[in-house]
Every structure is written in structure tokens, then in C-alpha cells.
Short mmCIF file of C-alpha atoms in Angstrom, two decimals:
data_model
loop_
_atom_site.label_atom_id
_atom_site.label_comp_id
_atom_site.label_asym_id
_atom_site.label_seq_id
_atom_site.Cartn_x
_atom_site.Cartn_y
_atom_site.Cartn_z
CA MET X 1 0.10 -0.07 0.03
CA SER X 2 1.32 3.36 -0.90
CA GLU X 3 1.73 6.05 1.59
CA SER X 4 -1.06 8.06 0.08
CA GLU X 5 -3.51 5.03 0.31
CA THR X 6 -2.52 4.84 3.97
CA GLU X 7 -3.00 8.52 4.56
CA THR X 8 -6.54 8.55 3.10
CA ALA X 9 -7.62 5.25 4.77
CA ALA X 10 -6.17 5.62 7.93
CA GLY X 11 -5.73 9.05 8.91
CA ILE X 12 -2.76 11.44 8.13
CA GLY X 13 0.26 11.28 10.28
CA ASP X 14 1.80 14.47 11.84
CA ALA X 15 4.95 14.21 9.66
CA ALA X 16 2.93 14.04 6.55
CA ALA X 17 0.79 16.79 7.52
CA GLU X 18 3.87 18.74 8.10
CA ARG X 19 5.68 17.91 5.10
CA HIS X 20 2.67 18.91 3.16
CA LYS X 21 2.48 22.30 4.95
CA ALA X 22 6.10 23.06 4.19
CA LYS X 23 5.60 22.06 0.58
CA MET X 24 2.39 23.91 0.32
CA ALA X 25 3.78 27.28 1.88
CA LYS X 26 6.74 26.99 -0.76
CA ARG X 27 4.03 26.64 -3.70
CA LYS X 28 1.92 29.56 -2.39
CA ALA X 29 5.31 32.09 -2.59
CA VAL X 30 5.70 31.14 -6.02
CA GLN X 31 1.82 31.44 -7.04
CA ASP X 32 1.59 34.81 -5.21
CA ALA X 33 4.85 36.12 -7.17
CA GLU X 34 3.24 34.95 -10.52
CA VAL X 35 -0.13 36.49 -9.85
CA ALA X 36 1.65 39.89 -8.91
CA SER X 37 3.65 39.90 -12.01
CA LYS X 38 0.37 39.97 -14.13
CA THR X 39 -1.03 43.30 -14.11
CA ILE X 40 -2.37 43.84 -17.64
CA GLU X 41 -6.30 44.19 -18.10
CA LYS X 42 -7.42 43.92 -21.73
CA GLY X 43 -10.08 42.49 -23.84
CA LEU X 44 -8.96 39.17 -24.97
CA LEU X 45 -9.37 37.29 -28.37
CA LEU X 46 -10.04 33.65 -27.39
CA VAL X 47 -10.22 30.95 -30.02
CA HIS X 48 -11.46 27.58 -29.33
CA THR X 49 -10.54 24.77 -31.77
CA GLY X 50 -9.53 21.30 -32.47
CA PRO X 51 -11.62 18.32 -33.03
CA GLY X 52 -12.87 17.73 -29.51
CA LYS X 53 -16.20 18.23 -28.03
CA GLY X 54 -16.96 21.35 -25.99
CA LYS X 55 -15.51 24.20 -28.16
CA SER X 56 -18.94 26.40 -28.38
CA THR X 57 -20.09 24.85 -25.09
CA ALA X 58 -17.24 26.49 -23.37
CA ALA X 59 -17.76 29.73 -25.29
CA PHE X 60 -21.56 29.64 -23.75
CA GLY X 61 -19.90 28.99 -20.28
CA LEU X 62 -17.92 32.14 -20.68
CA ALA X 63 -20.87 34.07 -21.76
CA LEU X 64 -22.48 32.75 -18.54
CA ARG X 65 -19.80 33.75 -16.29
CA MET X 66 -19.80 37.14 -17.97
CA LEU X 67 -23.36 37.64 -17.39
CA GLY X 68 -22.55 36.62 -13.80
CA HIS X 69 -20.56 39.60 -13.49
CA GLY X 70 -23.50 41.80 -14.78
CA HIS X 71 -22.25 42.37 -18.50
CA ARG X 72 -23.80 42.31 -21.72
CA VAL X 73 -23.07 39.29 -24.14
CA GLY X 74 -23.52 39.22 -27.94
CA VAL X 75 -23.71 35.85 -29.85
CA VAL X 76 -23.47 35.34 -33.38
CA GLN X 77 -23.80 31.87 -34.74
CA PHE X 78 -22.46 31.25 -38.36
CA VAL X 79 -23.93 27.83 -39.04
CA LYS X 80 -26.74 27.17 -36.84
CA GLY X 81 -29.68 28.71 -37.83
CA ALA X 82 -33.48 28.75 -36.76
CA TRP X 83 -33.55 25.64 -34.93
CA GLU X 84 -33.89 26.02 -31.09
CA THR X 85 -30.97 24.69 -28.77
CA GLY X 86 -30.70 24.55 -25.04
CA GLU X 87 -28.22 27.16 -24.56
CA ARG X 88 -30.25 29.73 -26.41
CA ARG X 89 -33.26 29.00 -24.57
CA ALA X 90 -31.51 29.03 -21.08
CA LEU X 91 -29.39 32.32 -22.25
CA GLY X 92 -33.20 33.80 -22.76
CA ALA X 93 -33.41 33.87 -18.95
CA PHE X 94 -31.11 37.06 -18.91
CA GLY X 95 -33.35 39.05 -21.36
CA ASP X 96 -31.56 41.71 -23.44
CA ARG X 97 -28.38 41.44 -21.37
CA VAL X 98 -28.08 38.68 -24.32
CA ALA X 99 -28.02 39.73 -28.04
CA TRP X 100 -28.34 36.45 -30.04
CA TYR X 101 -28.26 35.91 -33.69
CA SER X 102 -28.45 32.79 -35.31
CA MET X 103 -27.30 33.92 -38.84
CA GLY X 104 -26.38 30.40 -40.45
CA GLU X 105 -28.60 28.38 -42.92
CA GLY X 106 -27.61 25.02 -41.36
CA PHE X 107 -24.72 22.90 -42.24
CA THR X 108 -23.03 23.11 -45.84
CA TRP X 109 -24.47 19.54 -46.47
CA GLU X 110 -28.03 20.62 -45.64
CA THR X 111 -28.13 23.82 -47.79
CA GLN X 112 -26.05 22.23 -50.76
CA ASP X 113 -25.88 25.94 -51.72
CA LEU X 114 -22.65 27.61 -51.90
CA ARG X 115 -24.05 31.25 -52.76
CA ARG X 116 -26.74 30.85 -50.11
CA ASP X 117 -23.93 29.87 -47.55
CA VAL X 118 -21.56 32.93 -48.53
CA ALA X 119 -24.73 35.28 -48.26
CA ALA X 120 -25.54 33.96 -45.02
CA ALA X 121 -21.78 34.44 -43.82
CA GLU X 122 -21.91 38.07 -45.16
CA ARG X 123 -25.10 39.02 -43.21
CA ALA X 124 -23.58 37.32 -40.20
CA TRP X 125 -20.38 39.23 -40.50
CA GLU X 126 -22.41 42.53 -40.60
CA GLN X 127 -24.05 41.68 -37.58
CA VAL X 128 -20.56 41.25 -35.88
CA GLU X 129 -19.36 44.46 -37.03
CA ALA X 130 -22.64 46.27 -35.25
CA LEU X 131 -22.07 44.28 -32.03
CA MET X 132 -18.24 45.22 -32.24
CA ALA X 133 -19.37 48.93 -32.26
CA ASP X 134 -21.91 48.58 -29.40
CA PRO X 135 -19.95 49.54 -26.15
CA THR X 136 -22.25 47.80 -23.85
CA ILE X 137 -21.19 44.51 -25.21
CA ALA X 138 -18.28 42.70 -22.85
CA LEU X 139 -18.21 39.55 -24.64
CA LEU X 140 -18.70 38.66 -28.14
CA VAL X 141 -19.32 34.88 -29.05
CA LEU X 142 -18.54 34.23 -32.84
CA ASP X 143 -19.79 30.49 -33.06
CA GLU X 144 -18.29 28.41 -35.81
CA LEU X 145 -16.92 31.59 -37.51
CA ASN X 146 -13.59 29.28 -38.20
CA ILE X 147 -16.22 27.10 -40.37
CA ALA X 148 -17.03 30.08 -42.49
CA LEU X 149 -13.26 31.15 -42.78
CA ARG X 150 -12.35 27.52 -43.68
CA TYR X 151 -14.89 27.34 -46.68
CA ASP X 152 -13.53 31.01 -47.75
CA TYR X 153 -17.32 32.20 -47.30
CA LEU X 154 -15.67 35.34 -45.72
CA ALA X 155 -12.39 37.18 -46.62
CA LEU X 156 -9.80 36.15 -44.07
CA ASP X 157 -8.02 39.44 -44.03
CA ARG X 158 -11.00 41.37 -43.65
CA VAL X 159 -12.33 39.43 -40.40
CA VAL X 160 -8.66 39.24 -38.94
CA ALA X 161 -8.26 42.96 -39.31
CA ALA X 162 -11.59 43.63 -37.63
CA LEU X 163 -10.88 41.47 -34.58
CA ALA X 164 -7.41 42.53 -34.26
CA GLY X 165 -8.56 45.93 -34.30
CA ARG X 166 -11.47 45.73 -31.69
CA ARG X 167 -11.89 48.20 -29.10
CA PRO X 168 -9.55 47.48 -26.12
CA ASP X 169 -12.20 46.24 -23.55
CA LEU X 170 -14.00 43.91 -25.73
CA HIS X 171 -13.64 40.15 -25.22
CA VAL X 172 -14.17 37.92 -28.29
CA VAL X 173 -14.24 34.01 -28.62
CA VAL X 174 -14.22 32.31 -31.96
CA THR X 175 -15.09 28.70 -32.04
CA GLY X 176 -14.91 26.15 -34.76
CA ARG X 177 -12.60 23.32 -36.01
CA ASN X 178 -9.40 24.18 -38.19
CA ALA X 179 -8.84 27.60 -37.10
CA LYS X 180 -6.67 29.69 -39.37
CA PRO X 181 -3.32 30.20 -38.56
CA ALA X 182 -3.77 34.31 -39.34
CA LEU X 183 -6.32 34.21 -36.93
CA THR X 184 -4.44 32.37 -34.12
CA ASP X 185 -1.33 34.61 -34.52
CA VAL X 186 -3.27 37.44 -33.34
CA ALA X 187 -5.31 35.84 -30.58
CA ASP X 188 -4.36 36.04 -26.95
CA LEU X 189 -5.54 32.46 -25.97
CA VAL X 190 -5.87 29.58 -28.09
CA THR X 191 -6.95 26.25 -26.73
CA GLU X 192 -7.20 22.90 -28.87
CA PHE X 193 -9.74 20.76 -27.97
CA THR X 194 -8.76 17.17 -28.47
CA LEU X 195 -11.00 14.24 -28.62
CA VAL X 196 -9.90 11.36 -26.58
CA ARG X 197 -13.10 9.22 -26.59
CA HIS X 198 -16.44 9.90 -28.15
CA PRO X 199 -19.84 8.02 -27.47
CA PHE X 200 -21.07 8.45 -30.86
CA ALA X 201 -18.31 5.89 -31.89
CA ALA X 202 -20.26 3.47 -29.30
CA GLY X 203 -23.47 3.89 -31.22
CA VAL X 204 -24.85 6.67 -28.62
CA LYS X 205 -26.96 9.45 -30.60
CA ALA X 206 -26.96 12.98 -30.11
CA GLN X 207 -29.00 13.79 -27.07
CA ALA X 208 -30.77 16.83 -25.66
CA GLY X 209 -28.88 18.95 -23.07
CA ILE X 210 -25.59 17.41 -24.00
CA GLU X 211 -25.15 17.77 -27.87
CA PHE X 212 -27.79 20.68 -28.27
CA MET G 1 -5.39 34.19 -56.64
CA SER G 2 -6.86 30.83 -55.63
CA GLU G 3 -10.21 29.74 -57.15
CA SER G 4 -11.79 30.14 -53.52
CA GLU G 5 -10.60 33.79 -53.13
CA THR G 6 -12.03 34.58 -56.69
CA GLU G 7 -15.15 33.18 -55.66
CA THR G 8 -15.63 34.94 -52.55
CA ALA G 9 -14.45 38.29 -54.00
CA ALA G 10 -16.32 38.28 -57.43
CA GLY G 11 -19.09 35.91 -57.09
CA ILE G 12 -19.57 32.09 -57.58
CA GLY G 13 -19.37 30.86 -60.99
CA ASP G 14 -22.31 28.32 -62.18
CA ALA G 15 -19.72 25.61 -62.36
CA ALA G 16 -18.51 26.14 -58.98
CA ALA G 17 -21.86 26.12 -57.53
CA GLU G 18 -22.91 22.86 -59.16
CA ARG G 19 -19.69 20.99 -58.05
CA HIS G 20 -20.41 22.30 -54.63
CA LYS G 21 -23.90 21.01 -54.76
CA ALA G 22 -23.07 17.51 -55.83
CA LYS G 23 -20.07 17.12 -53.40
CA MET G 24 -22.68 18.26 -50.63
CA ALA G 25 -25.35 15.77 -51.70
CA LYS G 26 -22.62 12.96 -51.26
CA ARG G 27 -21.85 14.43 -47.84
CA LYS G 28 -25.35 14.75 -46.57
CA ALA G 29 -26.01 10.87 -47.66
CA VAL G 30 -22.99 10.03 -45.24
CA GLN G 31 -24.02 12.22 -42.53
CA ASP G 32 -27.73 10.89 -42.58
CA ALA G 33 -26.26 7.22 -42.42
CA GLU G 34 -24.14 8.23 -39.59
CA VAL G 35 -27.09 9.75 -37.85
CA ALA G 36 -29.13 7.13 -38.47
CA SER G 37 -26.85 4.27 -36.98
CA LYS G 38 -26.51 5.85 -33.44
CA THR G 39 -29.82 4.90 -31.56
CA ILE G 40 -28.40 4.62 -27.95
CA GLU G 41 -29.57 7.06 -25.38
CA LYS G 42 -28.09 6.82 -21.99
CA GLY G 43 -26.49 9.09 -19.24
CA LEU G 44 -23.09 9.69 -20.14
CA LEU G 45 -19.88 10.10 -18.31
CA LEU G 46 -17.83 13.00 -19.61
CA VAL G 47 -14.10 13.86 -18.59
CA HIS G 48 -12.62 17.45 -19.31
CA THR G 49 -9.10 17.24 -18.50
CA GLY G 50 -5.68 18.45 -19.91
CA PRO G 51 -3.83 21.57 -19.03
CA GLY G 52 -5.67 23.91 -21.38
CA LYS G 53 -8.40 26.41 -20.12
CA GLY G 54 -12.08 25.78 -20.53
CA LYS G 55 -12.50 22.47 -18.62
CA SER G 56 -14.88 24.05 -16.21
CA THR G 57 -16.27 26.60 -18.18
CA ALA G 58 -17.37 23.95 -20.74
CA ALA G 59 -19.20 22.13 -17.91
CA PHE G 60 -20.89 24.97 -16.94
CA GLY G 61 -22.00 25.58 -20.54
CA LEU G 62 -23.42 22.01 -20.66
CA ALA G 63 -25.22 22.79 -17.31
CA LEU G 64 -26.74 25.78 -19.38
CA ARG G 65 -27.79 23.59 -22.12
CA MET G 66 -29.38 21.12 -19.92
CA LEU G 67 -31.38 23.98 -18.22
CA GLY G 68 -32.51 24.89 -21.40
CA HIS G 69 -34.18 21.73 -21.85
CA GLY G 70 -35.92 22.12 -18.64
CA HIS G 71 -33.82 19.85 -16.66
CA ARG G 72 -32.51 20.12 -12.97
CA VAL G 73 -28.39 20.18 -12.60
CA GLY G 74 -26.40 19.56 -9.76
CA VAL G 75 -22.90 21.07 -8.99
CA VAL G 76 -20.35 20.05 -6.64
CA GLN G 77 -17.10 22.01 -6.34
CA PHE G 78 -14.16 19.97 -4.94
CA VAL G 79 -11.85 23.11 -5.20
CA LYS G 80 -13.39 26.36 -5.15
CA GLY G 81 -15.13 27.52 -1.97
CA ALA G 82 -17.00 30.25 -0.50
CA TRP G 83 -15.63 32.80 -2.92
CA GLU G 84 -18.30 34.22 -5.53
CA THR G 85 -17.63 33.41 -9.09
CA GLY G 86 -19.62 34.78 -12.36
CA GLU G 87 -20.91 31.27 -13.31
CA ARG G 88 -22.38 30.61 -9.91
CA ARG G 89 -24.06 33.95 -9.62
CA ALA G 90 -25.50 33.49 -13.23
CA LEU G 91 -26.87 30.20 -12.60
CA GLY G 92 -28.60 31.68 -9.67
CA ALA G 93 -31.07 33.01 -12.50
CA PHE G 94 -32.54 29.39 -12.57
CA GLY G 95 -33.52 29.21 -8.78
CA ASP G 96 -33.78 25.68 -7.45
CA ARG G 97 -33.41 24.05 -10.65
CA VAL G 98 -29.61 24.42 -10.01
CA ALA G 99 -28.37 22.49 -6.85
CA TRP G 100 -24.90 24.01 -6.33
CA TYR G 101 -22.38 23.12 -3.51
CA SER G 102 -18.95 24.61 -3.16
CA MET G 103 -17.30 22.31 -0.80
CA GLY G 104 -13.74 22.95 -1.32
CA GLU G 105 -11.42 24.91 1.00
CA GLY G 106 -9.42 26.79 -1.67
CA PHE G 107 -6.28 25.69 -3.26
CA THR G 108 -3.90 23.48 -1.55
CA TRP G 109 -1.25 26.00 -1.25
CA GLU G 110 -3.81 28.23 0.50
CA THR G 111 -4.95 26.02 3.09
CA GLN G 112 -1.65 24.44 3.57
CA ASP G 113 -3.63 21.73 5.59
CA LEU G 114 -3.86 18.17 4.25
CA ARG G 115 -6.08 17.08 6.83
CA ARG G 116 -8.55 19.77 6.31
CA ASP G 117 -8.19 19.28 2.45
CA VAL G 118 -8.91 15.70 2.90
CA ALA G 119 -12.06 16.50 5.12
CA ALA G 120 -13.39 18.84 2.66
CA ALA G 121 -12.96 16.42 -0.29
CA GLU G 122 -14.87 13.81 2.02
CA ARG G 123 -17.93 16.09 2.78
CA ALA G 124 -18.09 16.89 -0.99
CA TRP G 125 -18.06 13.27 -2.10
CA GLU G 126 -20.93 12.70 0.66
CA GLN G 127 -22.83 15.55 -1.37
CA VAL G 128 -22.12 14.06 -4.71
CA GLU G 129 -23.78 10.82 -3.41
CA ALA G 130 -26.88 12.55 -2.23
CA LEU G 131 -27.17 14.43 -5.62
CA MET G 132 -26.58 10.91 -7.72
CA ALA G 133 -29.58 9.38 -5.90
CA ASP G 134 -31.82 12.23 -6.57
CA PRO G 135 -34.10 11.24 -9.70
CA THR G 136 -34.49 14.94 -10.26
CA ILE G 137 -31.07 15.70 -11.34
CA ALA G 138 -30.26 15.19 -14.78
CA LEU G 139 -26.54 16.36 -15.04
CA LEU G 140 -24.10 16.59 -12.26
CA VAL G 141 -20.99 18.55 -12.55
CA LEU G 142 -18.16 17.33 -10.57
CA ASP G 143 -15.81 20.52 -10.62
CA GLU G 144 -12.16 19.82 -9.83
CA LEU G 145 -12.77 16.14 -8.76
CA ASN G 146 -9.76 15.19 -10.73
CA ILE G 147 -7.58 17.20 -8.51
CA ALA G 148 -9.21 15.74 -5.47
CA LEU G 149 -8.20 12.20 -6.86
CA ARG G 150 -4.63 13.43 -8.06
CA TYR G 151 -4.03 14.14 -4.46
CA ASP G 152 -5.70 11.12 -3.06
CA TYR G 153 -7.89 12.99 -0.97
CA LEU G 154 -10.71 10.44 -2.02
CA ALA G 155 -10.17 6.82 -2.74
CA LEU G 156 -10.07 6.53 -6.34
CA ASP G 157 -11.75 2.67 -6.31
CA ARG G 158 -14.81 3.97 -4.52
CA VAL G 159 -15.42 7.18 -6.63
CA VAL G 160 -14.87 5.31 -10.08
CA ALA G 161 -17.09 2.38 -8.78
CA ALA G 162 -19.82 4.98 -7.70
CA LEU G 163 -19.73 6.78 -11.09
CA ALA G 164 -19.59 3.60 -13.23
CA GLY G 165 -22.49 2.44 -11.24
CA ARG G 166 -24.68 5.66 -11.69
CA ARG G 167 -28.18 5.49 -12.53
CA PRO G 168 -28.67 5.07 -16.56
CA ASP G 169 -30.34 8.32 -17.14
CA LEU G 170 -27.76 10.45 -15.10
CA HIS G 171 -25.29 12.56 -17.19
CA VAL G 172 -21.85 13.41 -15.09
CA VAL G 173 -19.16 15.78 -16.24
CA VAL G 174 -15.73 15.41 -14.34
CA THR G 175 -13.32 18.31 -14.52
CA GLY G 176 -9.60 18.88 -13.71
CA ARG G 177 -6.40 18.23 -14.92
CA ASN G 178 -4.32 15.09 -14.69
CA ALA G 179 -7.36 12.87 -14.91
CA LYS G 180 -6.91 9.27 -13.64
CA PRO G 181 -6.67 6.38 -16.20
CA ALA G 182 -8.91 4.38 -13.93
CA LEU G 183 -11.55 7.22 -14.35
CA THR G 184 -11.12 7.74 -18.05
CA ASP G 185 -11.38 3.97 -18.94
CA VAL G 186 -15.01 4.04 -17.73
CA ALA G 187 -15.97 7.39 -19.23
CA ASP G 188 -17.98 7.71 -22.50
CA LEU G 189 -16.47 11.01 -23.73
CA VAL G 190 -12.90 12.29 -22.69
CA THR G 191 -11.92 15.71 -24.11
CA GLU G 192 -8.03 16.79 -23.54
CA PHE G 193 -8.07 20.41 -23.37
CA THR G 194 -4.65 21.46 -24.86
CA LEU G 195 -3.33 25.29 -24.05
CA VAL G 196 -1.62 26.44 -27.38
CA ARG G 197 -1.29 30.06 -26.20
CA HIS G 198 -2.23 31.59 -22.74
CA PRO G 199 -2.53 35.66 -22.14
CA PHE G 200 -0.90 34.94 -18.53
CA ALA G 201 2.40 34.46 -20.52
CA ALA G 202 1.98 38.14 -21.72
CA GLY G 203 1.59 39.69 -18.26
CA VAL G 204 -2.26 39.76 -18.55
CA LYS G 205 -3.97 39.18 -15.03
CA ALA G 206 -6.92 37.02 -14.36
CA GLN G 207 -10.04 39.07 -15.28
CA ALA G 208 -13.58 38.98 -14.19
CA GLY G 209 -15.82 37.06 -16.61
CA ILE G 210 -12.97 35.31 -18.20
CA GLU G 211 -11.09 33.39 -15.36
CA PHE G 212 -13.61 33.52 -12.65
#
């Protein structure tokens, strides 16, 4: 039996408790110095990319967090359209503190219409520009913008220039697989979501509250 | 200039539109067959791990989604304690549809007290067992449980057995770095959050609505 098992199962000895305390006191000093060295406050550009689950979900979690601090949030969805999702309905609880625009026409394999997809992306981008100019918006979620960029529905240069030139206090989170390097180059935080195991592989269907 | 740039900038030719349509029709057939093959509905065990940002945030996004479908959600936090966070305040908007328990005493380097940390983890786990037995809870967020397991504050076998033996309709999401293999082995979906770039490296401090 390892020492740690003994500790959990049969109580913690005084020596172990003292060693832990000394180790943690050292760690706290390191942590405190680290925190003190960070002084900049600014609106961040966050990118959630990669093939794993949770990219959009984490963005809506950030929206929730921002709402909890009393701020307003804007959401523009580039792929999802009219269909109702749990996150949209739930954020409805916050009334006009959430400005929600689902501008997509559905997945590209549903529309099967390139001109329509491009036109939808253009309209969505106009909405983004309006929200970026609204000083009451603290966080902007650009859901699946990476998809619109990947398929060249929008000009990459124009999008990157607008995001890089956002007002200094605006946080923006961009989601979707295959983020363009030109975008991640100007981002403050990039998280890659990697799939380790997915239940669809075992025949589990998309379920309400989990997938939508 | 690539073909795709020409399309975006100067309109889409008929040939390009037709090629796109044919390609997407094929893709739709594949997608439809894929969706039709997935028929199982069950409560999932999800694990959000890895060193990247967004593990807890994505879990709270799932809570939001589940609330949007009218379900109840339970949250037990193993590290965070009394301090107020944006996500907690925001989920307060859903009244008793969210059962929230912050059972931690803070980071281990703050308490510097191994016995206190273990006792807090034990109390938190008792709360988890009570929520797992409550049939009105559709999703249970076990925030930073991986940390409690990593430091052996809880017996791994007991936790894994309880989670693997959960009622069939209960979804559970476990967050925290360094998920134990014994846990991920019984999970339905495991996502690794990988840090590509972090603003703290550039001196940016933890900001309300983003980090807490």
C-alpha cells in the first residue's frame, strides 16, 4: 500500500501533515509572485479549436460567467440557424443582456447551396460589426466562425483585421475546427480541444442537453 | 489568386456552384447514414481534462444547455469554496433548478492543511452521493474532482465504482487536470484541453468574466 493510500484510509500522520504544509507554503510563494507579475487588463481574443467536443459549450460557459458579473453578451452563430438549442433557450433567462443572432442556414451539406452559404456568412459578419461597435457588449461569441473562414465564405484578411482592431475592452471568443493560422496569430488565448473518446463511436445518439 | 478567393471576391460561377452542390449531396448521404446508425440514449460520463483553459467553463456551458431543456442540474465544486464566481451568480437565475455546492476550502497551497483538504473532499463526496441518488437531477458537474483524486484526498476505487454504477439516465461531467486512467477508462467521452497560447504569459491578469 502506498503512503498516500495509508493517509486516505487510515488518517494522516503528523510528519506527513508537516511535509505537506512546508511544500504548500513554498508553492504559495511561487503562486503569489506569479499573480503579482500579471497586471495587464485587456479585452482578449480567445480561439476554441480542434476536433474535440466542447468548443461552443465552453464559449457559452464564458457567456454565463460574464453575465454573472453583470455584463452584456453578444452571440453570432455562423452555422446554426433557426433551430432551437438548450443554450439559446437558457440564455433567454437573461433578457436583453444577451443579444443572440443565429445567422446560419444550417450545415453546408444541408443547404447544398454555396451562394446561399456565402450570403448568410456575409449577413452574419455585418451583425458582428454592429455588435463590435456597441460599447455595452463585453463579450462577443462568434460561434463556428472558423467554419465560415475555412470554406472561404468570408475574406480572412478582413475578419482578422476587424478582430485585431477591436476596441480594447472587448472580449471575443471564436469557435470551430481548423482555425486559420492568421487568426490564431492575433489571438491572446488558443485552446485546442482534442477528442480522446467519443460516445458516437459506441452508437450513442446526440442527446438533448448534451449535444444541443 | 486561388479559386476560392475569386469566388468570395467576385461572385460564384455556375460550375463552382454545381460542383459544390454535388459534393454536399454526397456528404449529406454519409451524414444521414451516420446519424441513423446511432440509436442509444444513455446518461454519459464526460471527463474534461488536460492543461488547457475551459474545462470547467465547458462543464458550466453543458449545465446551461441542460437547463435550457428544462432539466435540473447539480454542481459540486471540490476546490472552489466560499468565493463568488460569475458562473455561480448567473446560474442563480435558474433558482432551485440548480443545486450548487462549493465544498472546497480553496487551493491546496492556500489551506496548507492536508487533513482539512481531505475532510473537505470527503464532505463533497457525500454531497455527490446524495445528488446521484436524486432522480430529479439530469446532469451532475463534479468540478475539479480530478484534483481531489490526484492528491489522494478520496479513494479512487470508491469514486470510480460509484460513477460507473450511476443510474442509467444520469449525465456526469468531471473536470480537472490529470484525470486518472481508472476514471477515463469508464468514461463515455474524454476531452483533452490543450493550451496553445495563454495570455498570462504576456502579463495579462485574471479578469472577471473570463477567469472567474
